[in-house]
Short mmCIF file of C-alpha atoms and ligand atoms in Angstrom, two decimals:
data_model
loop_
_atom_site.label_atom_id
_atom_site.label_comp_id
_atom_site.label_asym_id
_atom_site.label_seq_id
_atom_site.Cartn_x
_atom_site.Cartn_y
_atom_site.Cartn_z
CA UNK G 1 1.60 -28.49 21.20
CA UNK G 2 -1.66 -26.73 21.34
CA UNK G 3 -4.54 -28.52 20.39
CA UNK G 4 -8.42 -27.27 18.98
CA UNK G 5 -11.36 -29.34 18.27
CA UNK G 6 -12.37 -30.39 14.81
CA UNK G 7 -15.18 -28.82 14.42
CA UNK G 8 -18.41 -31.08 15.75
CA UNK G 9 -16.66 -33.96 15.82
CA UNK G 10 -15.26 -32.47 19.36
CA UNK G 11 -11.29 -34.92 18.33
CA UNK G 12 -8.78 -32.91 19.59
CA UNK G 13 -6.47 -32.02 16.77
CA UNK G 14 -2.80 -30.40 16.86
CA UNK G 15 -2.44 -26.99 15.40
CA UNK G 16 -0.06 -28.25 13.28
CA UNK G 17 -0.36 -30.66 10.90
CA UNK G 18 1.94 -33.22 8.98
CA UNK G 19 1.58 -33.10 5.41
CA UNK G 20 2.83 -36.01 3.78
CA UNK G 21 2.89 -34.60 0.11
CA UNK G 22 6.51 -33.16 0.17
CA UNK G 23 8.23 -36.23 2.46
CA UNK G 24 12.27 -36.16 1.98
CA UNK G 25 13.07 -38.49 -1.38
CA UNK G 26 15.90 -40.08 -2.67
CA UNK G 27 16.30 -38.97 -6.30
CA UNK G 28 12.80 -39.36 -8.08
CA UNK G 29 9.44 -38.02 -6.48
CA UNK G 30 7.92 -41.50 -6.28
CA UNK G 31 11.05 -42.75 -4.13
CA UNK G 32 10.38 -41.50 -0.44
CA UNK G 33 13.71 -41.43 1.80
CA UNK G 34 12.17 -44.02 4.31
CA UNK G 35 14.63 -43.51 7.11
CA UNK G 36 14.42 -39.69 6.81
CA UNK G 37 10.89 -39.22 6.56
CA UNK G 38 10.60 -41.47 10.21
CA UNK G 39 12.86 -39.40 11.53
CA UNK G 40 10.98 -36.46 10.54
CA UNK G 41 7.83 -38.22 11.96
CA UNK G 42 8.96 -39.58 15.01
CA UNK G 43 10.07 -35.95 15.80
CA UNK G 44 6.64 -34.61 15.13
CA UNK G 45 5.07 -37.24 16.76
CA UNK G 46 6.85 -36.95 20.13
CA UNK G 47 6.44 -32.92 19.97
CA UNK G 48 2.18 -33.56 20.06
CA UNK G 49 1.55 -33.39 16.44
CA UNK G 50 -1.09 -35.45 15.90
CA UNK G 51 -2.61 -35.23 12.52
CA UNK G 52 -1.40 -36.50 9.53
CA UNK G 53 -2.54 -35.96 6.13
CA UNK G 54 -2.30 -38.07 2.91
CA UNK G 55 -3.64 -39.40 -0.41
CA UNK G 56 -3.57 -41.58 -2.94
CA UNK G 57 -1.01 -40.02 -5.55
CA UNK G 58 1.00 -38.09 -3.00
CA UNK G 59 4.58 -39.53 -4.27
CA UNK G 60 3.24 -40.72 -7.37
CA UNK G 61 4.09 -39.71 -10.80
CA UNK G 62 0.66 -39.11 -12.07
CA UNK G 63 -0.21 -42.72 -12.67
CA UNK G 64 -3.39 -44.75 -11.64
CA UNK G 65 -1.63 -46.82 -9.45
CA UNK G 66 -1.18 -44.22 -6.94
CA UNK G 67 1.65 -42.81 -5.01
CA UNK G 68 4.51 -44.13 -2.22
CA UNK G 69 2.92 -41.50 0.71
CA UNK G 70 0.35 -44.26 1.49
CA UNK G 71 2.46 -47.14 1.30
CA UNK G 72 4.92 -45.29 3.55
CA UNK G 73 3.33 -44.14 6.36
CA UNK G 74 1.39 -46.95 6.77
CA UNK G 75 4.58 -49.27 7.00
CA UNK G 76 6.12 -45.97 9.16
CA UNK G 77 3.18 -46.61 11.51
CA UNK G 78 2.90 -50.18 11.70
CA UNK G 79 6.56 -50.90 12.01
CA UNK G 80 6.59 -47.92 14.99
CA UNK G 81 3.04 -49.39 16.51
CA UNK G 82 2.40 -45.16 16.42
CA UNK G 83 -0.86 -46.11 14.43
CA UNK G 84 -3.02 -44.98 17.96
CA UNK G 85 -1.37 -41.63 18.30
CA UNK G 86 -2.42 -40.05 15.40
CA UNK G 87 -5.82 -39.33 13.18
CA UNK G 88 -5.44 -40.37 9.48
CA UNK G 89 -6.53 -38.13 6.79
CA UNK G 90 -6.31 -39.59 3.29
CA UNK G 91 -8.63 -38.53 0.51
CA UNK G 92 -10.57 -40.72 -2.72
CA UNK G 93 -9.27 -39.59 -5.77
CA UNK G 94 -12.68 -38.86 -7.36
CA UNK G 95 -10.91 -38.20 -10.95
CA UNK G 96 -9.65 -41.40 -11.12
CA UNK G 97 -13.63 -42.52 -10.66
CA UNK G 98 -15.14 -44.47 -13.88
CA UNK G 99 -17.90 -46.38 -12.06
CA UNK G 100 -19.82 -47.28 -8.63
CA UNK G 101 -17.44 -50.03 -7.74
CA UNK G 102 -14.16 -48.09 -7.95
CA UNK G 103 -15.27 -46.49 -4.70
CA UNK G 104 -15.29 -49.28 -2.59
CA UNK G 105 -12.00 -50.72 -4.50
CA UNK G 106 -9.94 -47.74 -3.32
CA UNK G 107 -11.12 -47.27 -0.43
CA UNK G 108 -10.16 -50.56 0.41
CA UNK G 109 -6.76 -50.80 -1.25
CA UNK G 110 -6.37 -47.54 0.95
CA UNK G 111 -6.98 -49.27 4.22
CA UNK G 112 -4.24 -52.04 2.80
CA UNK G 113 -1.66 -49.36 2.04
CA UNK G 114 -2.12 -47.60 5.33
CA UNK G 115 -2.00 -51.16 7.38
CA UNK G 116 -5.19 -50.42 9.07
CA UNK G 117 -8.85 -51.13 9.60
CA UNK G 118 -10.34 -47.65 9.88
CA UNK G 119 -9.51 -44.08 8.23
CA UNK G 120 -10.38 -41.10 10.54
CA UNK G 121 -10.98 -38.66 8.23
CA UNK G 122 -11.62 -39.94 4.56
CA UNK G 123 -12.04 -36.76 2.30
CA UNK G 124 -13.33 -36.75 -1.44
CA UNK G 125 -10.39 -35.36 -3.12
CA UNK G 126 -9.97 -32.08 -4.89
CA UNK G 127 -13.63 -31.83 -6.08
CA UNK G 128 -14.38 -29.52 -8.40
CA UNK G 129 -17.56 -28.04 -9.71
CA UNK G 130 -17.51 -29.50 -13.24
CA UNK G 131 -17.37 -32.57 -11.98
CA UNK G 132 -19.63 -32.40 -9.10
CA UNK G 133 -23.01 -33.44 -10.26
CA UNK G 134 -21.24 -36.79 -11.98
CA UNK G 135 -19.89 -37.75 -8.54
CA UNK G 136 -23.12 -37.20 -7.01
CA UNK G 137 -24.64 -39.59 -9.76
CA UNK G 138 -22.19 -42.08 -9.35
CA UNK G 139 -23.58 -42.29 -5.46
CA UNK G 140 -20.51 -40.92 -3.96
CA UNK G 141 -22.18 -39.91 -0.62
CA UNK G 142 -24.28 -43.00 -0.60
CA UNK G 143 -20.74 -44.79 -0.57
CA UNK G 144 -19.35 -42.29 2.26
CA UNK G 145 -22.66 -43.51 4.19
CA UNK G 146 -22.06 -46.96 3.72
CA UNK G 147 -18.39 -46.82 4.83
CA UNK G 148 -19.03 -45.03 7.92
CA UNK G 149 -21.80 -47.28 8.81
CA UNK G 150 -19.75 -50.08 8.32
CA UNK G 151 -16.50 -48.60 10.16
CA UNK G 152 -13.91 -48.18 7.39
CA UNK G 153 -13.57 -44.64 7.75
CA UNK G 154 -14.74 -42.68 10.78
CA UNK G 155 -15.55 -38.95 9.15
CA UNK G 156 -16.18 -38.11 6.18
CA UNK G 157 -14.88 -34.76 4.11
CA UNK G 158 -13.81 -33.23 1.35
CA UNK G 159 -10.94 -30.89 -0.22
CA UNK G 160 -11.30 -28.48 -3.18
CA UNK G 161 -9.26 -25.78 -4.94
CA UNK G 162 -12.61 -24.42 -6.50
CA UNK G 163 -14.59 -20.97 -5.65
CA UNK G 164 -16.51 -19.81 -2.59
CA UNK G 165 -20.06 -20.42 -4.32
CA UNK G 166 -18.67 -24.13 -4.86
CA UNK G 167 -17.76 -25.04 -1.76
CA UNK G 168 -21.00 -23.38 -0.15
CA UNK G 169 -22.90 -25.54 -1.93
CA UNK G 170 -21.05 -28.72 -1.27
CA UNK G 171 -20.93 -27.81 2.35
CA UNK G 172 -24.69 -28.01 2.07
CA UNK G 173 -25.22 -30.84 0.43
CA UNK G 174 -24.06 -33.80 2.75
CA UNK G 175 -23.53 -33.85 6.92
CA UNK G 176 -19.59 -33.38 6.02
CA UNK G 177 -17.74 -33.42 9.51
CA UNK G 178 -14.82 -31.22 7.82
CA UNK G 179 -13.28 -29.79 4.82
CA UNK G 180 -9.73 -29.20 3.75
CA UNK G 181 -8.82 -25.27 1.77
CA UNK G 182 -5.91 -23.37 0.12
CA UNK G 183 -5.68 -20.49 2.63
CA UNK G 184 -2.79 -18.15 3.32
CA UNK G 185 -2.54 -14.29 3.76
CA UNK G 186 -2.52 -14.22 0.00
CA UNK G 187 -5.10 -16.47 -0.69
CA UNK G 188 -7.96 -14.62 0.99
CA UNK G 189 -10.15 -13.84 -1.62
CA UNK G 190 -9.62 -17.11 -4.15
CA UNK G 191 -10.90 -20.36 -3.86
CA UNK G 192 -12.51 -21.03 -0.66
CA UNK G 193 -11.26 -17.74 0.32
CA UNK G 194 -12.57 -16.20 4.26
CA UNK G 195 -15.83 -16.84 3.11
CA UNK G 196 -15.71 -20.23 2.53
CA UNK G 197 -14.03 -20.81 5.34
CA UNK G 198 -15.93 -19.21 7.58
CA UNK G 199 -19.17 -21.00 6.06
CA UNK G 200 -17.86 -24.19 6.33
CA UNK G 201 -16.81 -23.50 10.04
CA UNK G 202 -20.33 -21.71 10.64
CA UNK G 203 -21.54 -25.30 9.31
CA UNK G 204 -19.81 -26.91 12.12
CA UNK G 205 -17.35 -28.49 9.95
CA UNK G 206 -13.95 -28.76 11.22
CA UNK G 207 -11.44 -26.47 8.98
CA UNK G 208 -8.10 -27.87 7.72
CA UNK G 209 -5.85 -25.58 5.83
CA UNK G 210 -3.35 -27.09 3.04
CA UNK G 211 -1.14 -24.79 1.61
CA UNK G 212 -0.13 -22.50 4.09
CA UNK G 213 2.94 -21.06 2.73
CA UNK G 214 1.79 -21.11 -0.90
CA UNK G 215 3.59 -24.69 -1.01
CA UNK G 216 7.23 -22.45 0.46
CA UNK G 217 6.98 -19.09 -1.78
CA UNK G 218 5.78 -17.34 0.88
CA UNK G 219 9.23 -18.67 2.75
CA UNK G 220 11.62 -18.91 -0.12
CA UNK G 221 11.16 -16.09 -2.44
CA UNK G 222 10.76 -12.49 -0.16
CA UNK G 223 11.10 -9.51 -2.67
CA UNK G 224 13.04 -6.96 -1.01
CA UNK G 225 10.32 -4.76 -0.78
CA UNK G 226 8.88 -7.75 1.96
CA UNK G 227 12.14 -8.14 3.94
CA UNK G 228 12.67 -4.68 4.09
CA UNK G 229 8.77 -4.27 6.41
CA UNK G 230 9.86 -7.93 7.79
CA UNK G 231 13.22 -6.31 9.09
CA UNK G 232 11.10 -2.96 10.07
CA UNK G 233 8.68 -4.94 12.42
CA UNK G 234 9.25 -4.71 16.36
CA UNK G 235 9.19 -8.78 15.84
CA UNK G 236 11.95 -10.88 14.70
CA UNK G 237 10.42 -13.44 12.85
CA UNK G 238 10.97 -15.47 9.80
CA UNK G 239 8.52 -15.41 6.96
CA UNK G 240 7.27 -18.80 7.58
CA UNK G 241 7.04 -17.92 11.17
CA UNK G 242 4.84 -14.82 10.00
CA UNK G 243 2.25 -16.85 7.77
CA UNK G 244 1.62 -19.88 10.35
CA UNK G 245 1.21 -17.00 13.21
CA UNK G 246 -1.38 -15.82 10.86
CA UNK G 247 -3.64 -18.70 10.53
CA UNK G 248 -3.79 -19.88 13.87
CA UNK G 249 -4.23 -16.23 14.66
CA UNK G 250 -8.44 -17.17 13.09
CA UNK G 251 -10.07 -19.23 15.37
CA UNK G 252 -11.99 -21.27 12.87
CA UNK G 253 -9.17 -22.94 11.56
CA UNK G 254 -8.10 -26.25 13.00
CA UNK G 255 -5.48 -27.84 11.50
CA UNK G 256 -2.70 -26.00 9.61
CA UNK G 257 -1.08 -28.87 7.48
CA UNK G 258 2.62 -28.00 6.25
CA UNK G 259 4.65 -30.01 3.72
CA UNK G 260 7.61 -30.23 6.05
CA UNK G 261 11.02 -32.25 4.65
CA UNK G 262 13.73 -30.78 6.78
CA UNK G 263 14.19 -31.17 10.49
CA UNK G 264 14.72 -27.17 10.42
CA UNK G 265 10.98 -26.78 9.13
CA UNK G 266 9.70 -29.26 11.00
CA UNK G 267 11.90 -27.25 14.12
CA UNK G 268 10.86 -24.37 13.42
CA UNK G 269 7.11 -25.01 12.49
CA UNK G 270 6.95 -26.90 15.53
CA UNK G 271 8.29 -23.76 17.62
CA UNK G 272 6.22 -21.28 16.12
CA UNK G 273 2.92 -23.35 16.99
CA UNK G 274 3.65 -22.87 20.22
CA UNK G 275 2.64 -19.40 20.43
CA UNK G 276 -0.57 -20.49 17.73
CA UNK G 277 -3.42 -18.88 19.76
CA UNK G 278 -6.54 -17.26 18.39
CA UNK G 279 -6.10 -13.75 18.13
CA UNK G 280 -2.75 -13.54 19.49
CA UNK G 281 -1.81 -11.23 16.46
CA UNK G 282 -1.91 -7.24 17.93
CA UNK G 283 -3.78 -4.80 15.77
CA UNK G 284 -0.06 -3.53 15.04
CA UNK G 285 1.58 -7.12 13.51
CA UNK G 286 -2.08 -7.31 11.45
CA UNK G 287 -1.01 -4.06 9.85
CA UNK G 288 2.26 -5.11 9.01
CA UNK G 289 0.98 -8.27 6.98
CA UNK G 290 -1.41 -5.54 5.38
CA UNK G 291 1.71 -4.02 3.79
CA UNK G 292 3.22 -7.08 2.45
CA UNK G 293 0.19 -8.37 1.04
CA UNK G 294 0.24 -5.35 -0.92
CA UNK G 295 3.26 -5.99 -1.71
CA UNK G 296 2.98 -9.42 -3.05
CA UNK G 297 0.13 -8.58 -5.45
CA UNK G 298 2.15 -6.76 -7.16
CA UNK G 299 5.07 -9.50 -7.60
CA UNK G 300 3.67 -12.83 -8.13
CA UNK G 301 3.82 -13.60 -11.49
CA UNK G 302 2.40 -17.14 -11.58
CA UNK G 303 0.34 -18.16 -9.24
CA UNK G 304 1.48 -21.57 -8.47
CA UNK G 305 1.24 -23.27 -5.46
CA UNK G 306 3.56 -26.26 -6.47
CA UNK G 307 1.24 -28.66 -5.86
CA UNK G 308 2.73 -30.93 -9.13
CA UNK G 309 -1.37 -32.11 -9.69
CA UNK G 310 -0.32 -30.78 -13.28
CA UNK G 311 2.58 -33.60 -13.58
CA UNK G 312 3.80 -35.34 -15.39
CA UNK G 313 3.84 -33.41 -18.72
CA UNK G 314 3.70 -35.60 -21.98
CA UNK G 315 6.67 -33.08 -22.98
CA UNK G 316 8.56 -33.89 -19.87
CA UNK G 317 8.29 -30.17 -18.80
CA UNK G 318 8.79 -29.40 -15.18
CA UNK G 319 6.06 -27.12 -14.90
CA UNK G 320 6.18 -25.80 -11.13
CA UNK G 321 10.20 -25.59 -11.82
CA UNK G 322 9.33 -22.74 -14.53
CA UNK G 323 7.11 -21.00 -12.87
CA UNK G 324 9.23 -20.98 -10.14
CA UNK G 325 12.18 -19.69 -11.90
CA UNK G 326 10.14 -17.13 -13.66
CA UNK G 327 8.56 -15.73 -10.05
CA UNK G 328 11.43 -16.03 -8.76
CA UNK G 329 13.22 -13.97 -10.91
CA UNK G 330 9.99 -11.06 -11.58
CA UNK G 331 10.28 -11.16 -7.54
CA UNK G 332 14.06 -10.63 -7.06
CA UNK G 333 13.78 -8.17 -10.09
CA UNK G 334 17.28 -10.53 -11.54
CA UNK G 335 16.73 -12.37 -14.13
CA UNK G 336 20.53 -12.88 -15.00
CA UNK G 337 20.62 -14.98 -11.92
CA UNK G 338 17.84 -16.90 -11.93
CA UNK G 339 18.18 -18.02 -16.01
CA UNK G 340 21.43 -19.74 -15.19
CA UNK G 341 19.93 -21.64 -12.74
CA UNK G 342 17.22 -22.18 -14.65
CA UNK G 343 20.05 -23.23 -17.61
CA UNK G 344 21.58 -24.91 -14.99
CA UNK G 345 19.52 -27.34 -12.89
CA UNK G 346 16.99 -28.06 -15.89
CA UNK G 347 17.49 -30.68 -18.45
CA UNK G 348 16.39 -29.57 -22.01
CA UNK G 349 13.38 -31.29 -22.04
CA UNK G 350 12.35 -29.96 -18.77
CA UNK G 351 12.20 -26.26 -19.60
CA UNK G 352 9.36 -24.01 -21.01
CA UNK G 353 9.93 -24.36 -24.92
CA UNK G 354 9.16 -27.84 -24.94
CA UNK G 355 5.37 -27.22 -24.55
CA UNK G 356 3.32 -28.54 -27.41
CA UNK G 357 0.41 -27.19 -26.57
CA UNK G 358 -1.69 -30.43 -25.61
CA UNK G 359 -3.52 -28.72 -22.18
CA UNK G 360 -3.68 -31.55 -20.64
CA UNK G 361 -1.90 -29.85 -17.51
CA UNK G 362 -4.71 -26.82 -17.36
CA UNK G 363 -7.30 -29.69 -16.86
CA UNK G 364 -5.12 -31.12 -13.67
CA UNK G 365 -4.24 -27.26 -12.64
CA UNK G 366 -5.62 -26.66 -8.95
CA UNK G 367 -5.15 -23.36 -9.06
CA UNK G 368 -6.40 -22.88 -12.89
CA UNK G 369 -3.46 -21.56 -14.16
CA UNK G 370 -3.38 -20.96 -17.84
CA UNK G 371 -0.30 -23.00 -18.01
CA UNK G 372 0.05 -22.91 -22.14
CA UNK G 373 0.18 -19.13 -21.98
CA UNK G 374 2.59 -18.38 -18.80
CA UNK G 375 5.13 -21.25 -20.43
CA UNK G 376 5.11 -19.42 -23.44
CA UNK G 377 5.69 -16.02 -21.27
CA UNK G 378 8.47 -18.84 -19.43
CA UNK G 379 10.31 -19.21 -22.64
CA UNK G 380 10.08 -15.84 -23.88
CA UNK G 381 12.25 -14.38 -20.60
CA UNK G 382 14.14 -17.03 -19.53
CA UNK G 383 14.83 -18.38 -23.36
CA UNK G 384 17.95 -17.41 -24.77
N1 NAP N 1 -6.13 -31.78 -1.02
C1 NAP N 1 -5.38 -31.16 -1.88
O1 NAP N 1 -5.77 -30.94 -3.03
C2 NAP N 1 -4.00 -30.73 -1.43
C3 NAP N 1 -3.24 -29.90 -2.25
C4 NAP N 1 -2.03 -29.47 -1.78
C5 NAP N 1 -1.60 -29.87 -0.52
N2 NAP N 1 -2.34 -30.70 0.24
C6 NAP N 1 -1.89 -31.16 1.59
O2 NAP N 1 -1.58 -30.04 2.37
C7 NAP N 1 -0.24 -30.16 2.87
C8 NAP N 1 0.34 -28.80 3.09
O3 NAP N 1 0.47 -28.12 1.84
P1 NAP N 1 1.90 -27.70 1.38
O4 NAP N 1 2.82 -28.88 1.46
O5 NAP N 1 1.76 -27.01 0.07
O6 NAP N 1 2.28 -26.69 2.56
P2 NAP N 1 3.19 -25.40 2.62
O7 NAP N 1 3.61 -25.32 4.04
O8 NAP N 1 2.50 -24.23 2.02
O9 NAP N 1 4.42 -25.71 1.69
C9 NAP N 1 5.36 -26.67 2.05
C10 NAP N 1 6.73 -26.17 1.65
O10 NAP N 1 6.99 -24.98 2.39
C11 NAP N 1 8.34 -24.94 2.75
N3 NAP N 1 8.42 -24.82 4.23
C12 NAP N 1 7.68 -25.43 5.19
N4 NAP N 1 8.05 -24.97 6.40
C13 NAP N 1 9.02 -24.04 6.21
C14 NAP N 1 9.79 -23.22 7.07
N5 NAP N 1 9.64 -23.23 8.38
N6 NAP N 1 10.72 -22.40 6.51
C15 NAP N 1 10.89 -22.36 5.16
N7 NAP N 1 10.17 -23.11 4.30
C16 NAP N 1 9.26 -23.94 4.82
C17 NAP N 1 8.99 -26.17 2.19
O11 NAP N 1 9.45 -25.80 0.90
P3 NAP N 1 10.83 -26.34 0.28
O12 NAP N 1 10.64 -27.80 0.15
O13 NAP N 1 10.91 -25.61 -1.01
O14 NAP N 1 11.88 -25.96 1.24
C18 NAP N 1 7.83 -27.12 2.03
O15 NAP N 1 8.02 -28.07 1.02
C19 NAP N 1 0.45 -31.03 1.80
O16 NAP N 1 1.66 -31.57 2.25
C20 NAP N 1 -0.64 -32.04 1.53
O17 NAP N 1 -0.67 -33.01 2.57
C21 NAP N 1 -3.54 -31.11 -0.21
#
């Protein structure tokens, strides 16, 4: 495993990261497969990863109380005594914030879930501009202060899914020791984008990227157009392969966290970070990626990253699932195909013509999706 320092805190911090938002489950999101998901991690742990990142909801179904990720790794690293290997990430979830003392109340049922005394990095959790200034208000980095002082968490950050000017300014607002962005060869020039990035890194903050596959499209749905340049390239390499190499190919990035729930991801991941240098990529491969970028805009439909922070739906839609389906089928130009499956593996009340139009998924939308309008578009291909 190759290792790079998070930014000025100088920890050493594997390349790759373990993100524990898409752990192996047995039937429902909010049940985690215990034995597989320590399996998973005991394999990433002996191979040098060393950074693992959760949060509250992570296996949750969009309640209060919070998700299963927590609860599981920090049984998974009490019951393995692994709790000294590794630097905890987990994040406050500043929506679910109504007043002062909720801070301190999460933080410490956090440090109860994860069976330990002291978070490493403790990250405000998706912030997002409208909602900024309140937080700020509400003392939010007078709390992250206080908790470092007092040795519950060790560095503070945050994560956000909102736009370059956004996360310049929060950068600049508090002596943040890293941040956490959406960043993949698609994602270059939303959100965070290179510029934020390479602010926030100019900053001295230590760069963690989430996302790096677009949540798997970038591994599971290649238009033809794509495989046919993948297949062209002197390289044999998988798509996955071609999107990590990427990242690590930019020096200011850290930590590239993947949601991995298969010992062939986690394999594979694993054996491509081997090779994750800083400019390792030849002016040549860089080209390549230029072409199926191109490509790409073109195809994506939806821009969904599959994140679920739009879940549950009153309706009982399964929102990702449709967008999936639908860029799935714009991208394989077969829709025939794709609406059986989509016939197929839905229930009723999971597909697109249940919406009723509440919105209450656009307000949890990381990627501010106009989710209303691309069901409708949802129901009017895949529909009958
Ligand atoms: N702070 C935030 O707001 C926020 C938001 C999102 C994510 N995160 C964090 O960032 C982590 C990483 O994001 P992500 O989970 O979206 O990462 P990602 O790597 O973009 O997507 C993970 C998915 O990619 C697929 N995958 C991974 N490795 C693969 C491989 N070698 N070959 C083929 N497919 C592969 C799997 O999809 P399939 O399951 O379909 O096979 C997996 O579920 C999360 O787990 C979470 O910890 C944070």
């Amino acid at each position: 495993m190759l290792y790079r320092e998070m930014g000025k805190t100088g920890e050493k911090v594997s390349i790759l990261g373990f993100g524990c938002m898409r752990l192996p489950i047995k039937g429902s999101y909010d049940q985690i497969d215990f034995e597989k998901s320590s399996k998973l991690l005991d394999h990433a742990l002996d191979r040098g990863i060393n950074y693992l990142d959760t949060a509250y909801p992570y296996h949750g179904l969009g309640t209060a109380q919070g998700g299963a990720s927590e609860v599981f790794l920090g049984e998974y690293l009490d019951e393995s005594s692994r709790h000294d290997e590794v630097f905890l990430a987990t994040k406050l979830p500043t929506w679910l914030l109504e007043e002062a003392g909720d801070m301190g109340r999460f933080l410490d049922e956090q440090l109860q879930r994860l069976k330990t005394d002291c978070i490493d990095f403790y990250l405000l959790h998706s912030l997002k501009e409208k909602q900024w200034f309140q937080l700020e208000d509400l003392g939010v980095l007078e709390f992250l202060d206080e908790a470092v002082s007092d040795g519950r968490i060790k560095y503070t950050g945050f994560s956000t899914h909102d736009e370059t000017s956004f996360v310049k300014e929060v950068v600049d607002s508090y002596q943040w020791d890293m941040c956490q962005i959406q960043y993949n060869y698609l994602d270059e020039n939303i959100q965070a984008g290179s510029e934020g990035l390479q602010y926030a890194a100019g900053k001295g903050l230590g760069v963690v990227i989430m996302e790096p596959l677009k949540g798997g499209v970038l591994a599971d749905y290649v238009p033809q157009e794509v495989q046919a340049i993948w297949d062209d390239a002197p390289l044999r390499r998988t798509p996955a392969e071609w999107a990590l190499r990427y990242l690590w190919d930019i020096p200011e990035i850290n930590v590239v966290l993947s949601g991995m729930n298969t010992r062939g991801q986690l394999k594979e991941n694993l054996e491509t970070a081997a090779d994750g240098l800083p400019h390792s990529l030849t002016s040549e491969e860089l080209k390549i990626m230029e072409e199926v970028k191109q490509v790409y805009q073109g195809e994506i439909s939806v821009e969904c990253s599959r994140c679920g922070y739009c879940m549950p739906c009153p309706s009982g839609i399964n929102i990702p699932q449709c967008f999936s389906y639908l860029n799935q089928a714009e991208m394989l130009e077969d829709y025939s195909e794709v609406k059986n499956q989509y016939y197929f593996m839905l229930k009723d009340t999971q597909r697109a013509g249940n919406c009723l139009e509440c919105g209450l998924c656009e307000e949890l939308c990381s990627q501010h999706i106009n989710i209303r309008e691309e069901l409708r578009k949802v129901e009017k291909k895949m529909g009958s």
